[in-house]
Amino acid sequence: MSTSTPTTKVRTLRGPSRVLLRLHRRIPWAAGAAAVAAIVCMIAVAILADRAVADLAGTGCTLSSLTEACFQPARNYTDRMLGLSRLLGYAGLALIALPTLVGAFVAGPMTAREWETGSIKFSWTQSAPPSAWLTARLAVLAVPVVGGIVVLSAVLTWSRSRLAYPFPAIWEDGSAFGATGTVPVASALLALALGSLAGLLLRRTVPALGWPCSPPGW
C-alpha cells in the first residue's frame, strides 16, 4: 500500500518545476508582456467604442433618425464601430491560434530539447521520478497558459459587449465561438498535450516545432 501523501507529491514536483522555470525564465516574461499588450489593446478598443457612442449621442442623432442632418453622423458612427469590430475579430482569431502556437513552439521543444541534449538522463537520476519530470512540465505550462487564455477571453468578451450596437457578436461566428467560453481552454489543454507528446516521440527540437507536418522517420 502506498504511503505517499498529497503534500509529498507537491514537494516532489517542486524541484523539477523550479528547474524548468529557471531554464526557460525568458518565455514567461515574453508571454506575459504579449498578454498585457493584447489586453491593453482590447481595452483601448472598448474605450474608443464608448467614445463613438458618446459622439453620436452628442449630435442628438440615432441610427434610426430620418433627418438629413443625422445621415453623416450616423455613417461616421457606423464606420468607426465597424473598424473596431474588425479589430476584435482579428483578436479573436489570434486567440484561437494561440493554443496551437504554444503547443508547437513551446510544449513540443520543451520536452524534445532535453532528449536531444541528453539532459533528461541527468534529470531522471535525481530524487524526482520520470513521472514527476513530465508532470512538472505539463503543470508549469498548463497553469499560466490556461489562466492567460481565460483572462484574454474574458477581456475580449467584455470588449465585444461595448460594440453590441450595431455589431453584436454572433456566437456561431468563427472568431467568437472559438475565442469565448470553455472552447479556448479546451483547445489549449489539447495543444499542450499533443505538443508534449510530439516532443517525447520525436525527441528532436526542430521536428517538434512543426510536429503536425513532420514527415515519417524524423
mmCIF file of C-alpha atoms in Angstrom:
data_model
loop_
_atom_site.group_PDB
_atom_site.id
_atom_site.type_symbol
_atom_site.label_atom_id
_atom_site.label_comp_id
_atom_site.label_asym_id
_atom_site.label_seq_id
_atom_site.Cartn_x
_atom_site.Cartn_y
_atom_site.Cartn_z
ATOM 1 C CA MET A 1 0.000 0.000 0.000
ATOM 2 C CA SER A 2 1.417 3.399 -0.988
ATOM 3 C CA THR A 3 2.162 5.807 1.878
ATOM 4 C CA SER A 4 2.593 8.883 -0.326
ATOM 5 C CA THR A 5 0.540 11.929 0.566
ATOM 6 C CA PRO A 6 -0.573 14.924 -1.497
ATOM 7 C CA THR A 7 1.987 17.054 0.376
ATOM 8 C CA THR A 8 4.762 14.662 -0.573
ATOM 9 C CA LYS A 9 3.699 14.721 -4.220
ATOM 10 C CA VAL A 10 3.701 18.522 -4.238
ATOM 11 C CA ARG A 11 7.212 18.587 -2.781
ATOM 12 C CA THR A 12 8.323 16.064 -5.388
ATOM 13 C CA LEU A 13 7.101 18.359 -8.172
ATOM 14 C CA ARG A 14 8.565 21.496 -6.643
ATOM 15 C CA GLY A 15 12.160 20.731 -7.627
ATOM 16 C CA PRO A 16 11.554 19.944 -11.327
ATOM 17 C CA SER A 17 9.236 22.936 -11.587
ATOM 18 C CA ARG A 18 11.880 25.315 -10.256
ATOM 19 C CA VAL A 19 14.500 23.910 -12.613
ATOM 20 C CA LEU A 20 12.141 24.280 -15.579
ATOM 21 C CA LEU A 21 11.304 27.880 -14.709
ATOM 22 C CA ARG A 22 14.974 28.782 -14.377
ATOM 23 C CA LEU A 23 15.869 27.174 -17.706
ATOM 24 C CA HIS A 24 13.032 28.877 -19.588
ATOM 25 C CA ARG A 25 12.626 32.028 -17.500
ATOM 26 C CA ARG A 26 12.509 34.299 -20.568
ATOM 27 C CA ILE A 27 9.444 32.610 -22.045
ATOM 28 C CA PRO A 28 7.045 33.551 -19.176
ATOM 29 C CA TRP A 29 8.229 37.164 -19.256
ATOM 30 C CA ALA A 30 7.776 37.418 -23.022
ATOM 31 C CA ALA A 31 4.385 35.709 -22.916
ATOM 32 C CA GLY A 32 3.229 37.919 -20.047
ATOM 33 C CA ALA A 33 4.291 41.073 -21.882
ATOM 34 C CA ALA A 34 2.423 39.960 -25.015
ATOM 35 C CA ALA A 35 -0.704 39.165 -22.985
ATOM 36 C CA VAL A 36 -0.622 42.554 -21.246
ATOM 37 C CA ALA A 37 -0.212 44.303 -24.613
ATOM 38 C CA ALA A 38 -3.192 42.387 -26.033
ATOM 39 C CA ILE A 39 -5.338 43.266 -23.014
ATOM 40 C CA VAL A 40 -4.417 46.949 -23.289
ATOM 41 C CA CYS A 41 -5.313 46.954 -26.991
ATOM 42 C CA MET A 42 -8.708 45.345 -26.385
ATOM 43 C CA ILE A 43 -9.489 47.774 -23.575
ATOM 44 C CA ALA A 44 -8.483 50.638 -25.866
ATOM 45 C CA VAL A 45 -10.923 49.342 -28.494
ATOM 46 C CA ALA A 46 -13.701 49.317 -25.892
ATOM 47 C CA ILE A 47 -12.850 52.893 -24.847
ATOM 48 C CA LEU A 48 -12.922 54.033 -28.467
ATOM 49 C CA ALA A 49 -16.303 52.358 -28.903
ATOM 50 C CA ASP A 50 -17.686 54.189 -25.876
ATOM 51 C CA ARG A 51 -16.330 57.447 -27.283
ATOM 52 C CA ALA A 52 -18.034 56.773 -30.612
ATOM 53 C CA VAL A 53 -21.338 56.215 -28.803
ATOM 54 C CA ALA A 54 -20.866 59.448 -26.853
ATOM 55 C CA ASP A 55 -20.036 61.397 -30.018
ATOM 56 C CA LEU A 56 -23.183 60.168 -31.754
ATOM 57 C CA ALA A 57 -25.305 60.949 -28.709
ATOM 58 C CA GLY A 58 -23.770 64.419 -28.585
ATOM 59 C CA THR A 59 -25.156 65.189 -32.023
ATOM 60 C CA GLY A 60 -28.677 64.360 -30.847
ATOM 61 C CA CYS A 61 -28.952 61.699 -33.572
ATOM 62 C CA THR A 62 -29.512 57.952 -33.609
ATOM 63 C CA LEU A 63 -29.049 55.344 -36.296
ATOM 64 C CA SER A 64 -32.798 55.366 -36.864
ATOM 65 C CA SER A 65 -33.005 59.142 -37.327
ATOM 66 C CA LEU A 66 -34.572 60.130 -40.649
ATOM 67 C CA THR A 67 -33.450 63.758 -40.728
ATOM 68 C CA GLU A 68 -30.828 64.604 -43.329
ATOM 69 C CA ALA A 69 -28.572 66.275 -40.759
ATOM 70 C CA CYS A 70 -28.150 62.930 -38.990
ATOM 71 C CA PHE A 71 -27.120 60.914 -42.042
ATOM 72 C CA GLN A 72 -23.419 61.805 -41.883
ATOM 73 C CA PRO A 73 -23.013 61.417 -38.080
ATOM 74 C CA ALA A 74 -24.751 58.044 -38.277
ATOM 75 C CA ARG A 75 -22.477 56.977 -41.106
ATOM 76 C CA ASN A 76 -19.384 58.119 -39.249
ATOM 77 C CA TYR A 77 -20.514 56.180 -36.190
ATOM 78 C CA THR A 78 -21.166 53.031 -38.204
ATOM 79 C CA ASP A 79 -17.790 53.231 -39.937
ATOM 80 C CA ARG A 80 -15.948 53.661 -36.644
ATOM 81 C CA MET A 81 -17.755 50.786 -34.987
ATOM 82 C CA LEU A 82 -17.219 48.545 -37.997
ATOM 83 C CA GLY A 83 -13.480 49.180 -37.893
ATOM 84 C CA LEU A 84 -13.345 48.448 -34.168
ATOM 85 C CA SER A 85 -15.429 45.294 -34.654
ATOM 86 C CA ARG A 86 -12.936 44.058 -37.229
ATOM 87 C CA LEU A 87 -10.073 44.650 -34.800
ATOM 88 C CA LEU A 88 -11.787 42.499 -32.184
ATOM 89 C CA GLY A 89 -12.435 39.894 -34.853
ATOM 90 C CA TYR A 90 -8.699 39.723 -35.534
ATOM 91 C CA ALA A 91 -8.092 39.479 -31.784
ATOM 92 C CA GLY A 92 -10.497 36.543 -31.622
ATOM 93 C CA LEU A 93 -8.709 34.760 -34.454
ATOM 94 C CA ALA A 94 -5.368 35.346 -32.724
ATOM 95 C CA LEU A 95 -6.759 33.873 -29.510
ATOM 96 C CA ILE A 96 -7.964 30.822 -31.436
ATOM 97 C CA ALA A 97 -4.496 30.320 -32.948
ATOM 98 C CA LEU A 98 -2.683 30.875 -29.644
ATOM 99 C CA PRO A 99 -3.062 27.302 -28.247
ATOM 100 C CA THR A 100 -1.647 25.782 -31.435
ATOM 101 C CA LEU A 101 1.343 28.137 -31.338
ATOM 102 C CA VAL A 102 2.013 27.328 -27.690
ATOM 103 C CA GLY A 103 1.748 23.598 -28.327
ATOM 104 C CA ALA A 104 4.031 23.688 -31.360
ATOM 105 C CA PHE A 105 6.651 26.236 -30.294
ATOM 106 C CA VAL A 106 6.736 25.778 -26.520
ATOM 107 C CA ALA A 107 5.385 22.418 -25.330
ATOM 108 C CA GLY A 108 6.981 20.311 -28.080
ATOM 109 C CA PRO A 109 10.512 21.784 -27.980
ATOM 110 C CA MET A 110 10.478 21.994 -24.186
ATOM 111 C CA THR A 111 10.295 18.198 -23.874
ATOM 112 C CA ALA A 112 12.234 17.344 -27.040
ATOM 113 C CA ARG A 113 15.165 19.584 -26.129
ATOM 114 C CA GLU A 114 16.107 17.525 -23.093
ATOM 115 C CA TRP A 115 16.022 14.323 -25.102
ATOM 116 C CA GLU A 116 18.162 15.880 -27.815
ATOM 117 C CA THR A 117 20.778 17.294 -25.434
ATOM 118 C CA GLY A 118 20.760 14.251 -23.160
ATOM 119 C CA SER A 119 19.979 16.302 -20.046
ATOM 120 C CA ILE A 120 16.959 14.095 -19.424
ATOM 121 C CA LYS A 121 19.311 11.343 -18.257
ATOM 122 C CA PHE A 122 20.630 13.638 -15.546
ATOM 123 C CA SER A 123 17.100 14.701 -14.570
ATOM 124 C CA TRP A 124 15.999 11.128 -14.112
ATOM 125 C CA THR A 125 18.923 10.347 -11.805
ATOM 126 C CA GLN A 126 17.656 12.881 -9.260
ATOM 127 C CA SER A 127 15.223 12.183 -6.446
ATOM 128 C CA ALA A 128 12.230 13.073 -8.653
ATOM 129 C CA PRO A 129 10.922 10.145 -10.765
ATOM 130 C CA PRO A 130 10.270 10.442 -14.530
ATOM 131 C CA SER A 131 6.548 10.881 -13.863
ATOM 132 C CA ALA A 132 7.297 13.962 -11.758
ATOM 133 C CA TRP A 133 9.562 15.297 -14.527
ATOM 134 C CA LEU A 134 6.741 15.080 -17.073
ATOM 135 C CA THR A 135 4.017 16.267 -14.670
ATOM 136 C CA ALA A 136 6.067 19.334 -13.746
ATOM 137 C CA ARG A 137 6.445 20.309 -17.399
ATOM 138 C CA LEU A 138 2.767 19.893 -18.127
ATOM 139 C CA ALA A 139 1.687 21.741 -14.981
ATOM 140 C CA VAL A 140 4.138 24.625 -15.390
ATOM 141 C CA LEU A 141 2.838 25.128 -18.928
ATOM 142 C CA ALA A 142 -0.846 24.461 -18.332
ATOM 143 C CA VAL A 143 -1.389 26.780 -15.355
ATOM 144 C CA PRO A 144 -0.169 30.070 -16.898
ATOM 145 C CA VAL A 145 -1.431 29.236 -20.397
ATOM 146 C CA VAL A 146 -4.944 28.379 -19.247
ATOM 147 C CA GLY A 147 -5.004 31.317 -16.829
ATOM 148 C CA GLY A 148 -3.839 33.723 -19.512
ATOM 149 C CA ILE A 149 -6.344 32.449 -22.054
ATOM 150 C CA VAL A 150 -9.197 32.779 -19.537
ATOM 151 C CA VAL A 151 -8.247 36.403 -18.869
ATOM 152 C CA LEU A 152 -7.822 37.210 -22.571
ATOM 153 C CA SER A 153 -11.143 35.575 -23.416
ATOM 154 C CA ALA A 154 -12.927 37.481 -20.635
ATOM 155 C CA VAL A 155 -11.483 40.823 -21.769
ATOM 156 C CA LEU A 156 -12.387 40.035 -25.385
ATOM 157 C CA THR A 157 -15.967 39.186 -24.405
ATOM 158 C CA TRP A 158 -16.260 42.410 -22.412
ATOM 159 C CA SER A 159 -14.830 44.467 -25.273
ATOM 160 C CA ARG A 160 -17.284 42.893 -27.710
ATOM 161 C CA SER A 161 -20.154 43.911 -25.443
ATOM 162 C CA ARG A 162 -19.186 47.566 -25.946
ATOM 163 C CA LEU A 163 -19.791 47.143 -29.676
ATOM 164 C CA ALA A 164 -23.052 45.258 -29.371
ATOM 165 C CA TYR A 165 -24.871 48.089 -31.130
ATOM 166 C CA PRO A 166 -24.899 47.926 -34.091
ATOM 167 C CA PHE A 167 -22.500 44.978 -34.466
ATOM 168 C CA PRO A 168 -23.389 42.295 -31.907
ATOM 169 C CA ALA A 169 -21.111 39.261 -31.642
ATOM 170 C CA ILE A 170 -22.822 36.190 -33.066
ATOM 171 C CA TRP A 171 -21.859 33.146 -31.039
ATOM 172 C CA GLU A 172 -21.612 30.810 -34.024
ATOM 173 C CA ASP A 173 -19.193 33.144 -35.789
ATOM 174 C CA GLY A 174 -15.717 31.585 -36.056
ATOM 175 C CA SER A 175 -13.873 34.398 -34.309
ATOM 176 C CA ALA A 176 -16.432 34.443 -31.474
ATOM 177 C CA PHE A 177 -17.183 30.765 -30.783
ATOM 178 C CA GLY A 178 -13.569 29.624 -30.698
ATOM 179 C CA ALA A 179 -12.400 32.504 -28.510
ATOM 180 C CA THR A 180 -15.037 32.538 -25.777
ATOM 181 C CA GLY A 181 -16.315 30.208 -23.099
ATOM 182 C CA THR A 182 -14.621 26.880 -22.496
ATOM 183 C CA VAL A 183 -13.531 26.351 -26.115
ATOM 184 C CA PRO A 184 -10.159 28.184 -25.923
ATOM 185 C CA VAL A 185 -9.336 26.465 -22.624
ATOM 186 C CA ALA A 186 -10.044 23.026 -24.071
ATOM 187 C CA SER A 187 -8.034 23.889 -27.173
ATOM 188 C CA ALA A 188 -5.093 24.999 -25.030
ATOM 189 C CA LEU A 189 -5.044 21.792 -22.986
ATOM 190 C CA LEU A 190 -5.302 19.671 -26.138
ATOM 191 C CA ALA A 191 -2.486 21.584 -27.845
ATOM 192 C CA LEU A 192 -0.238 21.268 -24.789
ATOM 193 C CA ALA A 193 -0.869 17.533 -24.582
ATOM 194 C CA LEU A 194 -0.225 16.978 -28.297
ATOM 195 C CA GLY A 195 2.857 19.200 -28.293
ATOM 196 C CA SER A 196 4.358 17.413 -25.297
ATOM 197 C CA LEU A 197 3.569 14.026 -26.833
ATOM 198 C CA ALA A 198 5.233 15.072 -30.086
ATOM 199 C CA GLY A 199 8.324 16.175 -28.181
ATOM 200 C CA LEU A 200 8.502 12.843 -26.375
ATOM 201 C CA LEU A 201 8.070 10.836 -29.580
ATOM 202 C CA LEU A 202 10.257 12.886 -31.941
ATOM 203 C CA ARG A 203 12.935 13.713 -29.333
ATOM 204 C CA ARG A 204 14.400 16.440 -31.550
ATOM 205 C CA THR A 205 13.730 20.145 -31.201
ATOM 206 C CA VAL A 206 13.315 21.195 -34.825
ATOM 207 C CA PRO A 207 10.859 18.412 -35.814
ATOM 208 C CA ALA A 208 8.927 19.102 -32.605
ATOM 209 C CA LEU A 209 8.444 22.717 -33.705
ATOM 210 C CA GLY A 210 6.390 21.598 -36.691
ATOM 211 C CA TRP A 211 5.109 18.265 -35.436
ATOM 212 C CA PRO A 212 1.800 18.439 -37.386
ATOM 213 C CA CYS A 213 3.805 18.493 -40.637
ATOM 214 C CA SER A 214 6.760 16.332 -39.648
ATOM 215 C CA PRO A 215 7.463 13.624 -42.248
ATOM 216 C CA PRO A 216 7.695 9.965 -41.202
ATOM 217 C CA GLY A 217 11.079 8.884 -39.908
ATOM 218 C CA TRP A 218 12.012 12.126 -38.176
#
